[in-house]
GROMACS .gro file of N, CA and C in nm:
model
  519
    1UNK      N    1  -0.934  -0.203   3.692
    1UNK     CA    2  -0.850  -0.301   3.760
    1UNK      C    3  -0.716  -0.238   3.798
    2UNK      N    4  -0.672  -0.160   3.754
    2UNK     CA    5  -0.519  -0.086   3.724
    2UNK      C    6  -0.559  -0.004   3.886
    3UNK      N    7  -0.637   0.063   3.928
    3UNK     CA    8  -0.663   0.165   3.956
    3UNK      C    9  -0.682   0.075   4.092
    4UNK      N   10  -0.785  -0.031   4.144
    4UNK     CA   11  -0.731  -0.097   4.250
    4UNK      C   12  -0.631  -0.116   4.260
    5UNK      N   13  -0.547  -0.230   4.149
    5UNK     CA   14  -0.400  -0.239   4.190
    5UNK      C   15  -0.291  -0.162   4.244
    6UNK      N   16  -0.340  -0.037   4.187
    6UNK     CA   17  -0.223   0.089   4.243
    6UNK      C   18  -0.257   0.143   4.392
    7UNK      N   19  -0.387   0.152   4.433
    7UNK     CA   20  -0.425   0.158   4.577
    7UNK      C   21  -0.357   0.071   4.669
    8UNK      N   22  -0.358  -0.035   4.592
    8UNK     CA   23  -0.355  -0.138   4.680
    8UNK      C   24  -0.203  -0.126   4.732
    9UNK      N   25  -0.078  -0.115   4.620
    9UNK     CA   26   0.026  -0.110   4.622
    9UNK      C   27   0.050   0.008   4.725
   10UNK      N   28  -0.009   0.151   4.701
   10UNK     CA   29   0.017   0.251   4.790
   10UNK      C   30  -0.008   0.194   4.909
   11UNK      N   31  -0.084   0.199   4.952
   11UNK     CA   32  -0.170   0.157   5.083
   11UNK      C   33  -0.027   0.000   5.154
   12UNK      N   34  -0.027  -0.078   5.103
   12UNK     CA   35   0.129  -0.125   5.139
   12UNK      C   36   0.226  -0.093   5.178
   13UNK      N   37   0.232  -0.022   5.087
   13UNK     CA   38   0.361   0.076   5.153
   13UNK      C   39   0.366   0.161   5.246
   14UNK      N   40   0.238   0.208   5.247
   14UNK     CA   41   0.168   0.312   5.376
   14UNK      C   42   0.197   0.171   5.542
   15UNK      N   43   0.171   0.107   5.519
   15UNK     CA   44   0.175   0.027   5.611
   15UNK      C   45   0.338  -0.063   5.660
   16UNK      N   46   0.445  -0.074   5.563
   16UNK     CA   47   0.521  -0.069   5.586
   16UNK      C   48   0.642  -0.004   5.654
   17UNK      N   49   0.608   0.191   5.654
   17UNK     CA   50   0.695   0.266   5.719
   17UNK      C   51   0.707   0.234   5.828
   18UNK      N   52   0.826   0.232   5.882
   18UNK     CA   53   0.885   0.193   6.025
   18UNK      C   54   0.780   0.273   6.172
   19UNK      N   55   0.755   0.265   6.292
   19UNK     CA   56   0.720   0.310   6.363
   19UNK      C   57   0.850   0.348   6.454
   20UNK      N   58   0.828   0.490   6.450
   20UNK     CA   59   0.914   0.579   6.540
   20UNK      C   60   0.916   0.563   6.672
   21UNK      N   61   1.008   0.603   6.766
   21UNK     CA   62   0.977   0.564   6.894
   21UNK      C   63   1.059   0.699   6.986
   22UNK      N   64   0.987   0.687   7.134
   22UNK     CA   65   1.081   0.808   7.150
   22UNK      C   66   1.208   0.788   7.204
   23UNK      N   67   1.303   0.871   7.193
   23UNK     CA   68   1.429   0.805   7.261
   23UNK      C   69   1.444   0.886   7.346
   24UNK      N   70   1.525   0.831   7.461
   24UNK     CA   71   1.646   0.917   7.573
   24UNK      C   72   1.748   0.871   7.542
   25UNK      N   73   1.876   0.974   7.525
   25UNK     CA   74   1.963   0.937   7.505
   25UNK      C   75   2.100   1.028   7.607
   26UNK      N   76   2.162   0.954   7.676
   26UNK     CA   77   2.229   0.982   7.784
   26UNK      C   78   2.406   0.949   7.733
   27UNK      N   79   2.494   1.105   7.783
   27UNK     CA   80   2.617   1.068   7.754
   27UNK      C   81   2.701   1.113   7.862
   28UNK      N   82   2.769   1.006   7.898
   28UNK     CA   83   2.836   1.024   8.022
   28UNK      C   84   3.008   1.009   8.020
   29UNK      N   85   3.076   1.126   8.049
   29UNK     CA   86   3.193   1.139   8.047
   29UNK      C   87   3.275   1.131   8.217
   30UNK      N   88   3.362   0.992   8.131
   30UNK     CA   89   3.430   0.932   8.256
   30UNK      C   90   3.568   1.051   8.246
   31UNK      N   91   3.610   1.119   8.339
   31UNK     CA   92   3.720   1.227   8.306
   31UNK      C   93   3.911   1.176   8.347
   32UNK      N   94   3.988   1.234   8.237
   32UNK     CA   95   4.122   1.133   8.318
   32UNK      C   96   4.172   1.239   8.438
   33UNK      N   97   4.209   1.150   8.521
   33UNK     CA   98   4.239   1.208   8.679
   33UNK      C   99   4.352   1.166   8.644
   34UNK      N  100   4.423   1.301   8.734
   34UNK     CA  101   4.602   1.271   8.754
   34UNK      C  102   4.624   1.242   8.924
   35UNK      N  103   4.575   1.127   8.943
   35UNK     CA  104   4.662   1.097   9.069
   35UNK      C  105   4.713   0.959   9.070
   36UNK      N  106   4.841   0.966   9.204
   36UNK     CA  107   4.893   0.835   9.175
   36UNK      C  108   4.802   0.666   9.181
   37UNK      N  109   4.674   0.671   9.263
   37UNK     CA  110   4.651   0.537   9.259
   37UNK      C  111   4.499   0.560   9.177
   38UNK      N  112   4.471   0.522   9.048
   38UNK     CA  113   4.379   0.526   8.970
   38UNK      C  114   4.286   0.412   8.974
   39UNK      N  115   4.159   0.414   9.029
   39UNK     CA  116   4.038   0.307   8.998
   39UNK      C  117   3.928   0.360   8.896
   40UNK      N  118   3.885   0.255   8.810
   40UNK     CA  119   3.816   0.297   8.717
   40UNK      C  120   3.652   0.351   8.875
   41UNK      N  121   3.582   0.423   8.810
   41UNK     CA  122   3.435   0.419   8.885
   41UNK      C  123   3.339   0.372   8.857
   42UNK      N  124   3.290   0.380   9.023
   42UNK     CA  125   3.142   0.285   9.000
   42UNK      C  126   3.038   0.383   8.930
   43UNK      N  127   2.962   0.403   8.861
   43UNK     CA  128   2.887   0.455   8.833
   43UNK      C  129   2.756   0.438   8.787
   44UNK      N  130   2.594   0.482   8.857
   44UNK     CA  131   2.456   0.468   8.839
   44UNK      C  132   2.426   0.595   8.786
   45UNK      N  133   2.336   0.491   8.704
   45UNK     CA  134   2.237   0.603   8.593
   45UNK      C  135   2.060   0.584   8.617
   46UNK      N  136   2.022   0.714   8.641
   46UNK     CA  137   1.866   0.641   8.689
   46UNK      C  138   1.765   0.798   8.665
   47UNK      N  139   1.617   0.736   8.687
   47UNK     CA  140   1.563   0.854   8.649
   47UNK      C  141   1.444   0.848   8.831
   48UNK      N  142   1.468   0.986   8.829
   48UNK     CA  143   1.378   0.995   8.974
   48UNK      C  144   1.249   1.095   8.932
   49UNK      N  145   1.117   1.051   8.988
   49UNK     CA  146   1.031   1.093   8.970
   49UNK      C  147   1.014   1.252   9.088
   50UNK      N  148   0.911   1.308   9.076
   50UNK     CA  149   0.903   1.423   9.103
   50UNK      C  150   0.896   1.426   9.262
   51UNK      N  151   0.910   1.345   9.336
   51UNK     CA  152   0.931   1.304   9.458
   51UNK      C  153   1.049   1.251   9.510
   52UNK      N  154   1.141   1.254   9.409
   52UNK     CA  155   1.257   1.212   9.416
   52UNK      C  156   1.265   1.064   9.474
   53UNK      N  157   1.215   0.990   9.426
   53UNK     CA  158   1.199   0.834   9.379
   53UNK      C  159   1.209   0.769   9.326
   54UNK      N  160   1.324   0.670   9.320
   54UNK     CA  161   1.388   0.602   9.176
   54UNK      C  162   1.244   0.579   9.104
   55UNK      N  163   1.248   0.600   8.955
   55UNK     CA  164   1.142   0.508   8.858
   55UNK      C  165   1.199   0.442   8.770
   56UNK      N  166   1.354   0.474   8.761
   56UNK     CA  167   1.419   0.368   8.652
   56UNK      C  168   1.528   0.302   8.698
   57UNK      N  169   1.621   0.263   8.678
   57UNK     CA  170   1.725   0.208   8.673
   57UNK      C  171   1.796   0.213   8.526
   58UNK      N  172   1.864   0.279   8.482
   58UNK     CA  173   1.880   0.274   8.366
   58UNK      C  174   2.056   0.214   8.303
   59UNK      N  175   2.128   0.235   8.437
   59UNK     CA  176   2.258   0.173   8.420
   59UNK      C  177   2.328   0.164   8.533
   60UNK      N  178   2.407   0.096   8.545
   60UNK     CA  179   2.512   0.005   8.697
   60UNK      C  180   2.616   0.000   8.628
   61UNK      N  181   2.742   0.081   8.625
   61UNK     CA  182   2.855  -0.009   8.589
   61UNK      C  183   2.958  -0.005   8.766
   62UNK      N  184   2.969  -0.115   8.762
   62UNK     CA  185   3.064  -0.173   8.892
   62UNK      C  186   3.169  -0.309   8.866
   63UNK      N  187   3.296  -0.352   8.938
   63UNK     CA  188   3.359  -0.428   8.904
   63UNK      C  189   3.280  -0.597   8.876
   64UNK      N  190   3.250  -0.643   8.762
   64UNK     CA  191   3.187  -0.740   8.758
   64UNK      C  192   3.254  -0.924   8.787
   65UNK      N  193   3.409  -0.892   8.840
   65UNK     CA  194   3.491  -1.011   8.848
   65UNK      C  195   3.542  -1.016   8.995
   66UNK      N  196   3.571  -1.177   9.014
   66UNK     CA  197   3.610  -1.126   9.172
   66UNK      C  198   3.738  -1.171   9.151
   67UNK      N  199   3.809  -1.068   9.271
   67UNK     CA  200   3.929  -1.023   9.294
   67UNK      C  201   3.978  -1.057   9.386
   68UNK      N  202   4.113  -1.037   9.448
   68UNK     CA  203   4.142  -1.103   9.590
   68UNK      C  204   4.090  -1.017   9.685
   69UNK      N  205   4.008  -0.882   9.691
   69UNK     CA  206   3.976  -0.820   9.737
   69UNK      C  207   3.777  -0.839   9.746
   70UNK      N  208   3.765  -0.922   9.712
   70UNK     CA  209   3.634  -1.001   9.710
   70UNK      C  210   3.526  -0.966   9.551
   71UNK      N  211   3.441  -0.914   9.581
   71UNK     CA  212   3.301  -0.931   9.430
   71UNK      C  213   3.302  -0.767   9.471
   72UNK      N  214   3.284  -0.722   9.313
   72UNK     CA  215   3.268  -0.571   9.325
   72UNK      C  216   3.129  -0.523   9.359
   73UNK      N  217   3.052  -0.661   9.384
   73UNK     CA  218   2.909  -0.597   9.457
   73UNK      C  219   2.932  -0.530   9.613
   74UNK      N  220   3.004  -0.555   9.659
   74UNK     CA  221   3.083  -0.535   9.838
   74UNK      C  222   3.034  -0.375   9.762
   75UNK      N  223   3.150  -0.313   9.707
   75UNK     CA  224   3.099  -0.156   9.717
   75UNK      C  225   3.013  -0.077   9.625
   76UNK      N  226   2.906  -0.169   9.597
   76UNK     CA  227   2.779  -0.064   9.563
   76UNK      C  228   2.716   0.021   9.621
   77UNK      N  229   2.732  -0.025   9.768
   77UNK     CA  230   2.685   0.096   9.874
   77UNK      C  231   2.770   0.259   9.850
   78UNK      N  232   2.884   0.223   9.820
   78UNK     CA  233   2.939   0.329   9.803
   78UNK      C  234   2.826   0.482   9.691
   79UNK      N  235   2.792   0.404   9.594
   79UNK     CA  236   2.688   0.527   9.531
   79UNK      C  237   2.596   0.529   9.616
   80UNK      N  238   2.601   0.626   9.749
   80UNK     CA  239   2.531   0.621   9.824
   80UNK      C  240   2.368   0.651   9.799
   81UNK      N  241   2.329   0.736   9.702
   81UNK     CA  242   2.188   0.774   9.675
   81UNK      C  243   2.152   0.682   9.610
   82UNK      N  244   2.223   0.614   9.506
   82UNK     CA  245   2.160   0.523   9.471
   82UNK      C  246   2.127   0.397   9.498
   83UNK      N  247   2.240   0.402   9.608
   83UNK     CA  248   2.195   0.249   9.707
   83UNK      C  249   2.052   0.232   9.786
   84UNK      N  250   2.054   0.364   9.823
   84UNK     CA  251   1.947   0.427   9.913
   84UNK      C  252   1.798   0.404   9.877
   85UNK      N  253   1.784   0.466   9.750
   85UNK     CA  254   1.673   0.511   9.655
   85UNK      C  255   1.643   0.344   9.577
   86UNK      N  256   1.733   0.293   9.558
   86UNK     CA  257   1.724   0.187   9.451
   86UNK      C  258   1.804   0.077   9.479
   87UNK      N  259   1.923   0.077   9.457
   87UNK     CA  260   2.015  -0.002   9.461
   87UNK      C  261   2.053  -0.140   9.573
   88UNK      N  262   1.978  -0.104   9.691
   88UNK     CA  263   1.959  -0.219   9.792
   88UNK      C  264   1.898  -0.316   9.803
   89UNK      N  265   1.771  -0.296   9.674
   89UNK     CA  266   1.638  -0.361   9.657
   89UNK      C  267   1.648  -0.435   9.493
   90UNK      N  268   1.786  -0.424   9.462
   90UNK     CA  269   1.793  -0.462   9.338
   90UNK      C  270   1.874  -0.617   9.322
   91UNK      N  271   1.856  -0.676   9.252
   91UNK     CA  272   1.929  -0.822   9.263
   91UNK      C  273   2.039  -0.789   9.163
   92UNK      N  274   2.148  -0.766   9.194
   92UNK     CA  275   2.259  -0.789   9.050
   92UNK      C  276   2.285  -0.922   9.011
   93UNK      N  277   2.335  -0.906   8.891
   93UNK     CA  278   2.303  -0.855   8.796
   93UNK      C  279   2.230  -0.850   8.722
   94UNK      N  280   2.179  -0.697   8.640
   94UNK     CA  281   2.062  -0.709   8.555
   94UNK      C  282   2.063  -0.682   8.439
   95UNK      N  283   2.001  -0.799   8.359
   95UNK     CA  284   2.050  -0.784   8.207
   95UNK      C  285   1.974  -0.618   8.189
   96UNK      N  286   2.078  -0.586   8.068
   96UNK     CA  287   2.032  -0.459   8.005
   96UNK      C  288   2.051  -0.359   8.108
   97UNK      N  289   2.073  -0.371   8.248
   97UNK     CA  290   2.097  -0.282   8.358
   97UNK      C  291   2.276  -0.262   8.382
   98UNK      N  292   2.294  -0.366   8.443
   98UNK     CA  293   2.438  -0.356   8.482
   98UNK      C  294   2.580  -0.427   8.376
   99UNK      N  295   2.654  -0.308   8.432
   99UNK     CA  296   2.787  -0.373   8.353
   99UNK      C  297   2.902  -0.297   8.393
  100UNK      N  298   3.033  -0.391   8.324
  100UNK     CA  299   3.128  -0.337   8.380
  100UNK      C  300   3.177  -0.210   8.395
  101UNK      N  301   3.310  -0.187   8.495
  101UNK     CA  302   3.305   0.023   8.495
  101UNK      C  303   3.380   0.022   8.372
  102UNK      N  304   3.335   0.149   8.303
  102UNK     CA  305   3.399   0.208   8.175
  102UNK      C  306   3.524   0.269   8.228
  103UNK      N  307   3.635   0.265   8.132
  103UNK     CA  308   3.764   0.358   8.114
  103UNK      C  309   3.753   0.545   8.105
  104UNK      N  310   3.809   0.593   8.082
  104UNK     CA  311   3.818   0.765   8.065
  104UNK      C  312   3.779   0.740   7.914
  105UNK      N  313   3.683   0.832   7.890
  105UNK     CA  314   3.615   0.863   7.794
  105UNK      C  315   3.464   0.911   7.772
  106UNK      N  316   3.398   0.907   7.686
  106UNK     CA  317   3.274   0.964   7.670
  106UNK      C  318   3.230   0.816   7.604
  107UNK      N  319   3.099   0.820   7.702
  107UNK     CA  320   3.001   0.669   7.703
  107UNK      C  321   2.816   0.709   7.686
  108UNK      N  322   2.849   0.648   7.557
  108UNK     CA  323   2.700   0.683   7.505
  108UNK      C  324   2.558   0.555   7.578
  109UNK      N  325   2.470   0.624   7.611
  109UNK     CA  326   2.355   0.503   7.659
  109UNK      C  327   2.229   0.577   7.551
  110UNK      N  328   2.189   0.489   7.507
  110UNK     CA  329   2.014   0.504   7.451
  110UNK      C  330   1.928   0.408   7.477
  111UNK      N  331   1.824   0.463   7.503
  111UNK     CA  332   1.690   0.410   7.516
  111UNK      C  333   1.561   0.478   7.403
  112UNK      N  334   1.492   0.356   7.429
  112UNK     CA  335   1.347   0.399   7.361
  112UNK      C  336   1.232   0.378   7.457
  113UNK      N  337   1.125   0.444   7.424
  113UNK     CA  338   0.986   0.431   7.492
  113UNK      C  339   0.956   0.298   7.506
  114UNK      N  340   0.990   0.189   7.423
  114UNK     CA  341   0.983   0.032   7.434
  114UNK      C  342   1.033  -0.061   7.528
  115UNK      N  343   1.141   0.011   7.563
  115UNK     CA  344   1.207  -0.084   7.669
  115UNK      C  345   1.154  -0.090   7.816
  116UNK      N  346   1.196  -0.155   7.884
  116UNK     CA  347   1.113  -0.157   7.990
  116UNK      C  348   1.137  -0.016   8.100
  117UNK      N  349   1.258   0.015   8.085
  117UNK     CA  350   1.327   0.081   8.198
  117UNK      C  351   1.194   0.241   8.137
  118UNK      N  352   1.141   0.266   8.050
  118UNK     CA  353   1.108   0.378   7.982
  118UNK      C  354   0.950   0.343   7.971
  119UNK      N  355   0.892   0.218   7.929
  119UNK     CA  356   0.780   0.200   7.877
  119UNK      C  357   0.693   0.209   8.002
  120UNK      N  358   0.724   0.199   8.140
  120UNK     CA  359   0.692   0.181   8.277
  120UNK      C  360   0.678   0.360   8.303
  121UNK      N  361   0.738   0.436   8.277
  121UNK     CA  362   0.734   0.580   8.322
  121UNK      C  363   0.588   0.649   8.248
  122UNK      N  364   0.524   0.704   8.375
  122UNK     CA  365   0.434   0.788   8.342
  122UNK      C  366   0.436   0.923   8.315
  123UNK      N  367   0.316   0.983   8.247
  123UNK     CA  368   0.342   1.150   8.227
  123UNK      C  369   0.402   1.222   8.365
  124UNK      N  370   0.488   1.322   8.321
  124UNK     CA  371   0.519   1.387   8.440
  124UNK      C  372   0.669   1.422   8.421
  125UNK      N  373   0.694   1.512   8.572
  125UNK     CA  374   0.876   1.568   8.530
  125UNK      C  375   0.925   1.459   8.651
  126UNK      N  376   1.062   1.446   8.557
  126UNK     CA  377   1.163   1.374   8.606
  126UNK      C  378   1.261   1.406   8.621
  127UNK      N  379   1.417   1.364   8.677
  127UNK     CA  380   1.507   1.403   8.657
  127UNK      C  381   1.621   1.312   8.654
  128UNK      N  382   1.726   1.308   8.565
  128UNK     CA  383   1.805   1.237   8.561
  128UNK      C  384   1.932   1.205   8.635
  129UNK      N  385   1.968   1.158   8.679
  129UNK     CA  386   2.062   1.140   8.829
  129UNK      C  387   2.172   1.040   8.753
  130UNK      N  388   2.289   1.096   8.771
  130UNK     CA  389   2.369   1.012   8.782
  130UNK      C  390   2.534   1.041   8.878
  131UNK      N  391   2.558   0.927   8.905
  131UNK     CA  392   2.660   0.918   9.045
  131UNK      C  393   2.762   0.860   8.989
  132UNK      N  394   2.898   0.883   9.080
  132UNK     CA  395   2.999   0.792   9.063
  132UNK      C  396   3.050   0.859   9.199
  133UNK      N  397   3.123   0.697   9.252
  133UNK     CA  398   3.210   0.702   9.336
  133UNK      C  399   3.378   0.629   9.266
  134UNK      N  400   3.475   0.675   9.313
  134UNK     CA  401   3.571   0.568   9.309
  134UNK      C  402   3.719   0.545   9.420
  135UNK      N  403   3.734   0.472   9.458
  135UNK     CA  404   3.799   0.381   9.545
  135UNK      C  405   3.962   0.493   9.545
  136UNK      N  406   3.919   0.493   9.657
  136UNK     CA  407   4.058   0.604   9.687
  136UNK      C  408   4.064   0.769   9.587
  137UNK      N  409   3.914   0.749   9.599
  137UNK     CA  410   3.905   0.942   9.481
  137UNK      C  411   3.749   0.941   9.595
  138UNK      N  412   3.690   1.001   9.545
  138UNK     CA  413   3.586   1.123   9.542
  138UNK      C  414   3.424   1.025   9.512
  139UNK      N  415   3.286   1.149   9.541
  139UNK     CA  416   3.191   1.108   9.440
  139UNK      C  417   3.126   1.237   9.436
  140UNK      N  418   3.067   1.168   9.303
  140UNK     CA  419   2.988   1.330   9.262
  140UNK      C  420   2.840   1.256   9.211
  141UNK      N  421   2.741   1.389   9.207
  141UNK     CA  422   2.631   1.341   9.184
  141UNK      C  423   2.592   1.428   9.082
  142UNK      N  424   2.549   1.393   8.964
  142UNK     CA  425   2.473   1.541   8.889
  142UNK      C  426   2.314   1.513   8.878
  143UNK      N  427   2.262   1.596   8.840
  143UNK     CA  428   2.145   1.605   8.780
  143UNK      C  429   2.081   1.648   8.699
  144UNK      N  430   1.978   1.632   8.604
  144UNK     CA  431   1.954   1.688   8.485
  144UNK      C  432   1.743   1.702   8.465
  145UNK      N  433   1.690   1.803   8.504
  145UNK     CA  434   1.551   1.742   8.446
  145UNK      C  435   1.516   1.770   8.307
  146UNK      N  436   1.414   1.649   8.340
  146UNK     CA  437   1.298   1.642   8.219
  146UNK      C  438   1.135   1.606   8.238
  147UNK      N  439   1.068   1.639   8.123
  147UNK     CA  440   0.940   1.591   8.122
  147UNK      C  441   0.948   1.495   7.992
  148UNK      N  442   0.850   1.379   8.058
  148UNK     CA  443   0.837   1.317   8.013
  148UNK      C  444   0.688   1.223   7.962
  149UNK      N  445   0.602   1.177   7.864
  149UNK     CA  446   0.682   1.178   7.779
  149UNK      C  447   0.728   1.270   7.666
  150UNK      N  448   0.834   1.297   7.615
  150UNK     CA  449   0.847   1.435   7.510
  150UNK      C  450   0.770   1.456   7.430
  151UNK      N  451   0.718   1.616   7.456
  151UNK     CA  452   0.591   1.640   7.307
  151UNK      C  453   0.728   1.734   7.187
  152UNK      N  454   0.819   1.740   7.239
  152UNK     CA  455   0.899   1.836   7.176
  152UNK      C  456   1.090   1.803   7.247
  153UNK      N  457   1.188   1.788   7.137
  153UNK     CA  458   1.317   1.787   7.185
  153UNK      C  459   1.336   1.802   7.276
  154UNK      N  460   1.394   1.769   7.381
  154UNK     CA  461   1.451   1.818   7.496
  154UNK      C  462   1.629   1.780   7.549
  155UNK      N  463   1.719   1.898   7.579
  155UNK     CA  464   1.841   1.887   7.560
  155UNK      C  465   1.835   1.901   7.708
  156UNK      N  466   1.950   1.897   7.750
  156UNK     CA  467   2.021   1.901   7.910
  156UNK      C  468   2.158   1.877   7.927
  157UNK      N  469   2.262   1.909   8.014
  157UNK     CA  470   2.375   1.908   8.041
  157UNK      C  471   2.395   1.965   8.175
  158UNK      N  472   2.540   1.879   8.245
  158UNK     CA  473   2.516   1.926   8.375
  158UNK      C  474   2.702   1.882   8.336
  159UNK      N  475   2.760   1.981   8.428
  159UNK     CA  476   2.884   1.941   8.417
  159UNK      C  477   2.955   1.922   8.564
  160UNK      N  478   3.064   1.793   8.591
  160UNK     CA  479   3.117   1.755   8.694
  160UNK      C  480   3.233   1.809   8.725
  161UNK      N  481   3.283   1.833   8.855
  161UNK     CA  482   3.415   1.867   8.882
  161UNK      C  483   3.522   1.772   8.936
  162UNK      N  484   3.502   1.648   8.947
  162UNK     CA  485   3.587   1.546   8.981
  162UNK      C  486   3.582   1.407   8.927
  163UNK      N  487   3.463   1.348   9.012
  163UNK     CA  488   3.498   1.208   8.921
  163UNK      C  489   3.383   1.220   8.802
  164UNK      N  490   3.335   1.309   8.733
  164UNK     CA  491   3.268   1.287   8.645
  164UNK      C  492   3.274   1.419   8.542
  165UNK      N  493   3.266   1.369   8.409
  165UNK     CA  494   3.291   1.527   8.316
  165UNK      C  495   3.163   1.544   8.278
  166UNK      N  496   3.108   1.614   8.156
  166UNK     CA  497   2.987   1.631   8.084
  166UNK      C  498   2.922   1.522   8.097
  167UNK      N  499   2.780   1.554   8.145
  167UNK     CA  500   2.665   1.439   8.169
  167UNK      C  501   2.556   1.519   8.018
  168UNK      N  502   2.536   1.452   7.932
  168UNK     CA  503   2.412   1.587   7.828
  168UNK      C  504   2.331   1.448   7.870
  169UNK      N  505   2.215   1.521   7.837
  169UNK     CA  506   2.107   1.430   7.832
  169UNK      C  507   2.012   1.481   7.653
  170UNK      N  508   1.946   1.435   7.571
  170UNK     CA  509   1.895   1.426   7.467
  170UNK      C  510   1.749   1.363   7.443
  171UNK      N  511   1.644   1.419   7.445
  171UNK     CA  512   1.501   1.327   7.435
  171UNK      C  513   1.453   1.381   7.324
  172UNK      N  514   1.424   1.314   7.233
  172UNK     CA  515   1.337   1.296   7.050
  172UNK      C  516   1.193   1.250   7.057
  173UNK      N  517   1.085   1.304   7.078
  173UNK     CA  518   0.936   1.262   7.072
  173UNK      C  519   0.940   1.121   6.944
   0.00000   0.00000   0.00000
């Protein structure tokens, strides 16, 4: 009797360990600019398939309040590739997608294989794209590939010269 009971107990616990998942994890550095008229930026985060075809959407930050200068949807066109590729065909706002522009600093995003923006991507290489424009400055575009989904770590970094600093990218099987 002892000897079921203790199976039984293992075997429980065997079934309790958490299920792992894979992550992407994306860090995007907003950089401080020295000029006199400062706008925070718009900035898209997205993953393009090997045809260079949006497959994700993975982040929007743009002005989310209106101003006397109207709704900060007016210049989404401004990230021009991503208006192009994605962004024209998209309804703002989207939960878990869009949000307001970040300040100067380093801005962490993660995902897992669960979510939708990730669980939708098929085997294959991708690459990670991300843009910023901002209002009386500049835009820059970087890029970063990957395959996906990860059988093994995968690191990346791409670095900006104006409106954007260190982009790393991070994927965990």
């Amino acid at each position: 009797m002892r000897v079921t009971t203790s199976i039984t107990i293992a075997l429980s616990g065997a079934l309790a360990m958490p299920a792992y998942a894979a992550t992407l994890e994306v860090n995007v550095e907003v950089p401080k600019l020295d000029v006199a008229e400062y706008h925070r930026p718009y900035v898209a985060v997205w993953i393009e398939d090997a045809n260079q075809k949006a497959a994700a959407d993975l982040s929007v930050w743009y002005q989310m309040r209106d101003t006397a200068e109207g709704h900060g949807t007016k210049w989404l066109p401004d990230l021009r590739q991503w208006w192009r590729k994605s962004g024209r065909s998209l309804k703002v706002p989207v939960d878990g997608v869009t949000g307001p522009t970040r300040p100067v600093g380093k801005h962490a995003l993660s995902f897992t294989d669960k979510q939708p923006q990730l669980a939708k991507l098929g085997p294959g290489s991708y690459t990670l794209v991300v843009e910023a424009a901002r209002e009386v400055g500049g835009r820059e575009l970087l890029k970063i590939p990957f395959t996906w989904p990860a059988t093994a770590a995968q690191n990346g970094k791409s670095q900006g010269s104006a409106e954007l600093g260190a982009v790393t990218l991070a994927i965990k099987p």
